């Protein structure tokens, strides 16, 4: 839905920075309609996997369990990520009332801006050009991602030092499967 899409160039910038800084391997999830966008993003990032249109719901849920975080719009994919315990950086338009469709669970960061036309319910925002989404900056989303991934770096360092990893966010212990090269960011 066009009224719920943060500008694609901003996702390109945020995840491009995370690839450089944290060596993440992005995975693009979604339906067949998202495949072209996923190919476009991966071509520019130079790494990752386009699962959009390639994985069904169950396979997507299984793959999401291997990821560190979800970065994306208010979509069914965001709810799938939250359902498997993946922490979400969720970007919301102001077309609905605040909190109505936020991801369930703890540890998520929701970005949403207050605007005079809040609750418009529009499918496409022609008059203001998705101003509510444009007010959400790359810097604030990137900062939240950095915080979550820095926690991962701390957990990895603790594991290397003690041989034991205790991830309070997911309840997992001694997780040796989160090695470099595994998916870390979902978009």
Coordinates of N, CA and C in Angstrom, one line a residue:
X1 N 0.9 -1.2 0.0 CA 0.0 0.0 0.0 C 0.9 1.2 0.0
X2 N 0.8 2.1 -1.0 CA 1.7 3.3 -1.1 C 1.7 4.2 0.1
X3 N 0.6 4.4 0.8 CA 0.6 5.3 1.9 C 1.3 4.7 3.1
X4 N 1.8 3.5 3.1 CA 2.5 2.9 4.2 C 4.0 2.6 3.9
X5 N 4.5 3.1 2.8 CA 5.9 2.8 2.3 C 6.8 4.0 2.6
X6 N 7.8 3.7 3.5 CA 8.9 4.6 3.7 C 9.7 4.7 2.4
X7 N 10.3 5.8 2.0 CA 11.0 5.9 0.7 C 12.1 4.8 0.6
X8 N 12.1 4.1 -0.5 CA 13.0 3.1 -0.8 C 14.5 3.5 -0.7
X9 N 14.7 4.7 -1.1 CA 16.1 5.2 -1.0 C 16.6 5.3 0.4
X10 N 15.7 5.4 1.4 CA 16.1 5.5 2.8 C 16.4 4.1 3.3
X11 N 15.7 3.0 2.8 CA 16.1 1.7 3.2 C 17.5 1.4 2.6
X12 N 17.7 1.8 1.3 CA 18.9 1.6 0.7 C 20.1 2.2 1.5
X13 N 19.9 3.4 2.0 CA 20.9 4.1 2.8 C 21.1 3.4 4.1
X14 N 20.1 3.1 4.9 CA 20.2 2.5 6.2 C 20.9 1.2 6.1
X15 N 20.4 0.3 5.3 CA 21.0 -1.1 5.2 C 22.4 -1.0 4.6
X16 N 22.6 -0.2 3.6 CA 24.0 0.0 3.1 C 25.0 0.3 4.2
X17 N 24.6 1.2 5.1 CA 25.5 1.6 6.2 C 25.7 0.4 7.2
X18 N 24.6 -0.4 7.4 CA 24.7 -1.5 8.3 C 25.6 -2.6 7.7
X19 N 25.6 -2.8 6.4 CA 26.5 -3.7 5.7 C 27.9 -3.3 6.0
X20 N 28.2 -2.0 5.8 CA 29.6 -1.5 6.0 C 30.0 -1.6 7.4
X21 N 29.2 -1.3 8.4 CA 29.5 -1.2 9.8 C 29.5 -2.5 10.5
X22 N 28.5 -3.4 10.2 CA 28.3 -4.6 11.0 C 28.4 -5.9 10.2
X23 N 28.8 -5.7 8.9 CA 28.9 -6.9 8.0 C 27.6 -7.8 8.0
X24 N 26.5 -7.1 8.0 CA 25.2 -7.8 7.9 C 25.0 -8.4 6.5
X25 N 24.2 -9.4 6.4 CA 23.8 -10.0 5.2 C 22.3 -9.8 5.1
X26 N 21.8 -8.8 4.3 CA 20.4 -8.5 4.3 C 19.6 -9.6 3.5
X27 N 18.4 -9.9 4.0 CA 17.5 -10.7 3.3 C 16.2 -9.9 3.1
X28 N 15.7 -9.9 1.9 CA 14.5 -9.2 1.6 C 13.3 -10.2 1.6
X29 N 12.3 -10.0 2.5 CA 11.2 -10.9 2.5 C 10.0 -10.1 1.9
X30 N 9.0 -10.9 1.4 CA 7.8 -10.3 0.9 C 7.2 -11.2 -0.1
X31 N 6.2 -10.7 -0.8 CA 5.5 -11.5 -1.8 C 6.1 -11.3 -3.2
X32 N 5.5 -12.0 -4.2 CA 6.0 -11.8 -5.6 C 6.0 -10.4 -6.0
X33 N 5.1 -9.6 -5.5 CA 5.1 -8.2 -5.9 C 6.3 -7.4 -5.4
X34 N 7.0 -7.9 -4.4 CA 8.2 -7.3 -3.9 C 9.5 -7.8 -4.5
X35 N 9.5 -8.7 -5.4 CA 10.7 -9.3 -6.0 C 11.5 -8.3 -6.7
X36 N 10.9 -7.5 -7.6 CA 11.6 -6.5 -8.4 C 12.4 -5.5 -7.4
X37 N 11.7 -5.0 -6.4 CA 12.3 -4.1 -5.5 C 13.4 -4.8 -4.7
X38 N 13.3 -6.0 -4.3 CA 14.3 -6.8 -3.7 C 15.6 -6.9 -4.6
X39 N 15.3 -7.3 -5.8 CA 16.5 -7.4 -6.8 C 17.2 -6.1 -6.9
X40 N 16.4 -5.0 -7.0 CA 17.0 -3.6 -7.2 C 17.9 -3.3 -5.9
X41 N 17.4 -3.6 -4.7 CA 18.1 -3.3 -3.5 C 19.4 -4.1 -3.4
X42 N 19.3 -5.4 -3.6 CA 20.4 -6.3 -3.5 C 21.5 -6.0 -4.6
X43 N 21.1 -5.5 -5.7 CA 22.0 -5.1 -6.8 C 22.9 -4.0 -6.3
X44 N 22.3 -3.0 -5.6 CA 23.0 -1.9 -5.0 C 23.8 -2.2 -3.8
X45 N 23.3 -3.0 -2.9 CA 24.0 -3.4 -1.7 C 25.2 -4.3 -2.0
X46 N 25.1 -5.1 -3.1 CA 26.1 -6.0 -3.5 C 26.2 -7.3 -2.6
X47 N 25.2 -7.5 -1.8 CA 25.2 -8.8 -1.0 C 23.7 -9.0 -0.5
X48 N 23.5 -10.2 -0.1 CA 22.2 -10.6 0.5 C 21.5 -11.6 -0.3
X49 N 20.2 -11.8 0.0 CA 19.3 -12.7 -0.6 C 17.9 -12.2 -0.8
X50 N 17.3 -12.4 -1.9 CA 16.0 -11.9 -2.1 C 15.0 -13.1 -2.0
X51 N 14.4 -13.2 -0.8 CA 13.4 -14.2 -0.5 C 12.0 -13.8 -1.0
X52 N 11.8 -12.6 -1.4 CA 10.5 -12.1 -1.8 C 10.0 -12.9 -3.0
X53 N 8.9 -13.6 -2.9 CA 8.4 -14.4 -3.9 C 9.0 -15.7 -4.1
X54 N 10.1 -15.9 -3.4 CA 10.9 -17.2 -3.5 C 10.5 -18.2 -2.3
X55 N 10.1 -17.6 -1.2 CA 9.8 -18.4 0.0 C 8.4 -18.3 0.4
X56 N 7.8 -19.4 0.8 CA 6.4 -19.3 1.3 C 6.4 -18.9 2.7
X57 N 5.2 -18.8 3.3 CA 5.1 -18.3 4.7 C 5.9 -19.1 5.7
X58 N 5.8 -20.5 5.7 CA 6.5 -21.3 6.6 C 8.0 -21.2 6.4
X59 N 8.5 -21.2 5.2 CA 9.9 -21.1 5.0 C 10.5 -19.7 5.4
X60 N 9.6 -18.7 5.1 CA 10.0 -17.3 5.6 C 10.1 -17.2 7.1
X61 N 9.2 -17.8 7.8 CA 9.2 -17.8 9.2 C 10.5 -18.5 9.7
X62 N 10.8 -19.7 9.2 CA 12.0 -20.4 9.6 C 13.3 -19.6 9.3
X63 N 13.3 -18.9 8.1 CA 14.5 -18.1 7.8 C 14.6 -16.9 8.8
X64 N 13.5 -16.3 9.1 CA 13.5 -15.2 10.0 C 14.0 -15.5 11.4
X65 N 13.9 -16.7 11.8 CA 14.4 -17.2 13.1 C 16.0 -17.1 13.1
X66 N 16.6 -17.0 11.9 CA 18.1 -16.9 11.9 C 18.6 -15.5 11.8
X67 N 17.6 -14.6 11.8 CA 18.0 -13.2 11.6 C 18.1 -12.4 12.9
X68 N 18.8 -11.3 12.9 CA 19.0 -10.5 14.1 C 17.9 -9.5 14.3
X69 N 17.4 -8.9 13.3 CA 16.4 -7.9 13.4 C 15.7 -7.7 12.1
X70 N 14.5 -7.1 12.2 CA 13.6 -6.8 11.0 C 13.6 -5.3 10.9
X71 N 13.8 -4.8 9.7 CA 13.7 -3.4 9.4 C 12.7 -3.3 8.3
X72 N 11.5 -2.6 8.5 CA 10.6 -2.5 7.5 C 9.3 -1.7 7.8
X73 N 8.4 -1.7 6.9 CA 7.2 -1.0 7.0 C 6.2 -1.8 7.8
X74 N 5.0 -1.1 8.1 CA 3.9 -1.8 8.7 C 3.3 -2.8 7.7
X75 N 3.7 -4.0 7.8 CA 3.2 -5.0 6.8 C 3.0 -6.4 7.6
X76 N 2.4 -7.3 6.9 CA 2.2 -8.6 7.4 C 3.6 -9.3 7.7
X77 N 4.6 -8.9 6.9 CA 5.9 -9.5 7.1 C 6.5 -9.0 8.4
X78 N 6.2 -7.8 8.8 CA 6.6 -7.3 10.1 C 6.0 -8.1 11.2
X79 N 4.7 -8.4 11.1 CA 4.0 -9.2 12.1 C 4.6 -10.6 12.2
X80 N 4.9 -11.2 11.0 CA 5.6 -12.5 11.0 C 6.9 -12.5 11.8
X81 N 7.7 -11.4 11.5 CA 9.0 -11.3 12.2 C 8.8 -11.2 13.7
X82 N 7.8 -10.4 14.2 CA 7.5 -10.3 15.6 C 7.0 -11.6 16.2
X83 N 6.3 -12.4 15.4 CA 5.7 -13.7 15.8 C 6.8 -14.7 16.1
X84 N 7.9 -14.6 15.4 CA 9.0 -15.6 15.6 C 10.0 -15.0 16.6
X85 N 9.7 -13.9 17.2 CA 10.6 -13.3 18.3 C 11.7 -12.4 17.7
X86 N 11.6 -12.0 16.5 CA 12.6 -11.2 15.9 C 12.3 -9.7 16.3
X87 N 13.2 -9.0 16.8 CA 13.0 -7.6 17.2 C 12.8 -6.8 15.9
X88 N 11.9 -5.9 15.9 CA 11.5 -5.1 14.8 C 11.9 -3.6 14.9
X89 N 12.4 -3.1 13.8 CA 12.5 -1.6 13.6 C 11.4 -1.4 12.7
X90 N 10.2 -0.9 13.2 CA 9.0 -0.8 12.4 C 8.7 0.7 12.0
X91 N 8.5 0.9 10.8 CA 8.3 2.3 10.3 C 6.8 2.4 9.9
X92 N 6.1 3.2 10.6 CA 4.6 3.4 10.4 C 4.3 4.7 9.8
X93 N 3.3 4.7 8.9 CA 2.7 6.0 8.5 C 1.7 6.4 9.6
X94 N 1.1 7.5 9.4 CA 0.1 8.0 10.4 C -1.3 7.8 9.9
X95 N -1.6 6.8 9.0 CA -2.9 6.6 8.4 C -3.9 6.0 9.4
X96 N -3.3 5.3 10.4 CA -4.2 4.7 11.4 C -3.9 5.3 12.8
X97 N -4.7 5.0 13.7 CA -4.4 5.6 15.1 C -3.1 4.9 15.6
X98 N -2.4 5.6 16.5 CA -1.2 5.1 17.0 C -1.4 3.8 17.8
X99 N -0.6 2.8 17.6 CA -0.6 1.6 18.4 C -1.5 0.5 17.8
X100 N -2.3 0.8 16.9 CA -3.3 -0.2 16.4 C -2.7 -1.4 15.8
X101 N -1.6 -1.2 15.0 CA -1.0 -2.4 14.4 C 0.5 -2.6 14.7
X102 N 0.9 -2.0 15.9 CA 2.3 -2.2 16.3 C 2.7 -3.7 16.5
X103 N 3.9 -4.0 16.3 CA 4.3 -5.4 16.5 C 4.2 -5.8 17.9
X104 N 3.7 -7.1 18.1 CA 3.5 -7.6 19.5 C 4.8 -8.0 20.1
X105 N 5.0 -7.9 21.4 CA 6.2 -8.4 22.0 C 7.0 -7.2 22.5
X106 N 8.2 -7.6 23.0 CA 9.1 -6.6 23.6 C 10.3 -6.4 22.7
X107 N 11.0 -5.3 22.9 CA 12.3 -5.0 22.2 C 12.1 -4.4 20.9
X108 N 10.9 -4.0 20.4 CA 10.7 -3.4 19.1 C 10.9 -1.9 19.3
X109 N 11.3 -1.3 18.1 CA 11.3 0.2 18.0 C 10.4 0.6 16.9
X110 N 9.4 1.4 17.2 CA 8.4 1.8 16.3 C 8.7 3.3 16.0
X111 N 8.7 3.6 14.7 CA 8.8 5.0 14.3 C 7.6 5.4 13.6
X112 N 7.0 6.6 14.1 CA 5.8 7.1 13.6 C 5.8 8.6 13.9
X113 N 5.3 9.4 13.0 CA 5.3 10.8 13.3 C 3.8 11.3 13.4
X114 N 3.7 12.3 14.3 CA 2.3 12.9 14.5 C 2.2 13.9 13.4
X115 N 1.0 14.0 12.8 CA 0.7 15.0 11.7 C -0.7 15.4 11.8
X116 N -1.0 16.5 11.2 CA -2.4 17.0 11.3 C -3.4 16.1 10.6
X117 N -3.0 15.4 9.6 CA -4.0 14.5 8.9 C -4.0 13.1 9.5
X118 N -3.5 12.9 10.7 CA -3.4 11.6 11.3 C -4.8 10.9 11.2
X119 N -4.7 9.6 11.0 CA -5.9 8.8 10.9 C -6.7 8.9 9.6
X120 N -6.0 9.4 8.6 CA -6.6 9.6 7.2 C -7.2 8.3 6.6
X121 N -6.5 7.2 6.9 CA -6.9 5.9 6.3 C -6.7 5.8 4.8
X122 N -5.9 6.7 4.2 CA -5.7 6.7 2.8 C -4.9 5.5 2.3
X123 N -5.1 5.0 1.1 CA -4.4 4.0 0.5 C -3.2 4.6 -0.2
X124 N -3.4 5.8 -0.7 CA -2.3 6.5 -1.4 C -2.4 8.0 -1.0
X125 N -1.3 8.6 -0.6 CA -1.3 10.0 -0.1 C -0.8 10.9 -1.2
X126 N -1.7 11.4 -2.0 CA -1.3 12.2 -3.1 C -1.0 13.7 -2.7
X127 N -1.9 14.2 -1.9 CA -1.9 15.6 -1.5 C -0.6 16.0 -0.7
X128 N -0.2 15.2 0.2 CA 0.9 15.5 1.0 C 2.1 14.6 0.7
X129 N 2.0 13.7 -0.2 CA 3.1 12.9 -0.6 C 3.8 12.1 0.5
X130 N 3.0 11.5 1.4 CA 3.5 10.6 2.5 C 4.4 11.4 3.4
X131 N 4.0 12.7 3.7 CA 4.7 13.5 4.6 C 5.0 12.9 6.0
X132 N 4.0 12.1 6.5 CA 4.2 11.5 7.8 C 5.4 10.5 7.8
X133 N 5.6 9.9 6.7 CA 6.7 8.9 6.5 C 8.0 9.7 6.3
X134 N 7.9 10.7 5.5 CA 9.1 11.5 5.2 C 9.7 12.2 6.5
X135 N 8.9 12.4 7.5 CA 9.4 13.0 8.7 C 10.2 12.0 9.5
X136 N 10.2 10.8 9.2 CA 11.0 9.8 9.9 C 12.3 9.7 9.2
X137 N 13.4 10.2 9.9 CA 14.7 10.3 9.2 C 15.5 9.1 9.2
X138 N 16.4 9.0 8.2 CA 17.3 7.9 8.1 C 18.2 7.9 9.3
X139 N 18.6 9.0 9.8 CA 19.5 9.0 11.0 C 18.9 8.3 12.2
X140 N 17.6 8.6 12.5 CA 17.0 8.0 13.7 C 16.8 6.5 13.5
X141 N 16.4 6.1 12.3 CA 16.2 4.6 12.1 C 17.6 3.9 12.1
X142 N 18.6 4.5 11.5 CA 19.9 4.0 11.5 C 20.5 3.9 13.0
X143 N 20.2 4.9 13.8 CA 20.7 4.9 15.1 C 20.0 3.7 15.9
X144 N 18.7 3.5 15.7 CA 18.1 2.4 16.4 C 18.7 1.0 16.0
X145 N 18.9 0.9 14.7 CA 19.5 -0.3 14.2 C 20.9 -0.5 14.8
X146 N 21.7 0.5 14.8 CA 23.0 0.4 15.4 C 23.0 0.0 16.8
X147 N 22.0 0.5 17.6 CA 21.9 0.1 19.0 C 21.6 -1.4 19.1
X148 N 20.7 -1.9 18.3 CA 20.3 -3.3 18.4 C 21.5 -4.2 17.9
X149 N 22.2 -3.8 16.9 CA 23.3 -4.6 16.4 C 24.5 -4.5 17.3
X150 N 24.7 -3.4 18.0 CA 25.7 -3.3 19.0 C 25.5 -4.2 20.1
X151 N 24.2 -4.4 20.5 CA 23.9 -5.4 21.5 C 24.4 -6.8 21.0
X152 N 24.2 -7.1 19.8 CA 24.7 -8.4 19.2 C 26.2 -8.5 19.3
X153 N 26.9 -7.4 19.0 CA 28.3 -7.4 19.1 C 28.8 -7.7 20.5
X154 N 28.1 -7.1 21.5 CA 28.4 -7.3 22.9 C 28.2 -8.8 23.3
X155 N 27.1 -9.4 22.8 CA 26.8 -10.8 23.1 C 27.8 -11.7 22.4
X156 N 28.3 -11.4 21.2 CA 29.3 -12.2 20.6 C 30.6 -12.1 21.3
X157 N 31.0 -10.9 21.8 CA 32.2 -10.7 22.6 C 32.1 -11.5 23.9
X158 N 31.0 -11.5 24.5 CA 30.8 -12.2 25.8 C 30.9 -13.7 25.5
X159 N 30.4 -14.2 24.4 CA 30.5 -15.6 24.0 C 31.9 -16.0 23.8
X160 N 32.7 -15.1 23.1 CA 34.1 -15.4 22.8 C 34.9 -15.5 24.1
X161 N 34.5 -14.6 25.1 CA 35.3 -14.6 26.4 C 34.9 -15.7 27.3
X162 N 33.6 -16.0 27.4 CA 33.1 -17.0 28.4 C 32.7 -18.3 27.8
X163 N 32.5 -18.4 26.5 CA 32.1 -19.6 25.9 C 30.6 -19.8 26.1
X164 N 29.9 -18.8 26.6 CA 28.5 -18.9 26.9 C 27.8 -17.7 26.4
X165 N 26.7 -17.8 25.7 CA 26.0 -16.6 25.3 C 24.6 -16.7 25.9
X166 N 24.2 -15.6 26.5 CA 22.9 -15.5 27.1 C 22.2 -14.4 26.5
X167 N 21.2 -14.7 25.6 CA 20.5 -13.7 24.9 C 19.1 -13.5 25.6
X168 N 19.0 -12.5 26.4 CA 17.8 -12.2 27.1 C 16.6 -11.9 26.2
X169 N 16.9 -11.3 25.1 CA 15.8 -10.9 24.2 C 15.1 -12.1 23.6
X170 N 15.8 -13.2 23.4 CA 15.2 -14.4 22.8 C 15.2 -15.6 23.7
X171 N 15.9 -15.5 24.8 CA 15.9 -16.6 25.7 C 16.9 -17.7 25.3
X172 N 17.6 -17.5 24.2 CA 18.5 -18.5 23.7 C 19.8 -18.5 24.4
X173 N 20.4 -19.7 24.7 CA 21.7 -19.8 25.3 C 22.6 -20.7 24.5
X174 N 23.9 -20.3 24.5 CA 24.9 -21.1 23.8 C 24.5 -21.2 22.3
X175 N 24.1 -20.1 21.7 CA 23.8 -20.1 20.3 C 25.0 -20.0 19.5
X176 N 25.5 -21.1 18.9 CA 26.7 -21.1 18.1 C 26.4 -20.9 16.6
X177 N 25.1 -20.7 16.3 CA 24.7 -20.6 14.9 C 24.7 -19.2 14.4
X178 N 25.0 -18.2 15.2 CA 25.0 -16.8 14.8 C 26.3 -16.4 14.3
X179 N 27.0 -17.1 13.5 CA 28.3 -16.8 13.0 C 28.2 -15.7 11.9
X180 N 29.3 -15.1 11.6 CA 29.4 -14.2 10.5 C 28.9 -14.8 9.2
X181 N 28.3 -14.1 8.3 CA 27.8 -14.6 7.1 C 26.4 -15.1 7.1
X182 N 25.8 -15.2 8.3 CA 24.4 -15.7 8.5 C 23.6 -14.4 8.4
X183 N 22.3 -14.5 8.0 CA 21.4 -13.4 7.8 C 21.4 -12.6 9.1
X184 N 21.5 -11.3 9.1 CA 21.4 -10.5 10.2 C 20.3 -9.4 10.2
X185 N 20.0 -9.0 9.0 CA 19.0 -7.9 8.9 C 17.9 -8.4 7.9
X186 N 16.7 -8.1 8.2 CA 15.6 -8.4 7.4 C 15.0 -7.1 6.9
X187 N 14.6 -7.0 5.7 CA 14.0 -5.7 5.2 C 12.7 -6.1 4.5

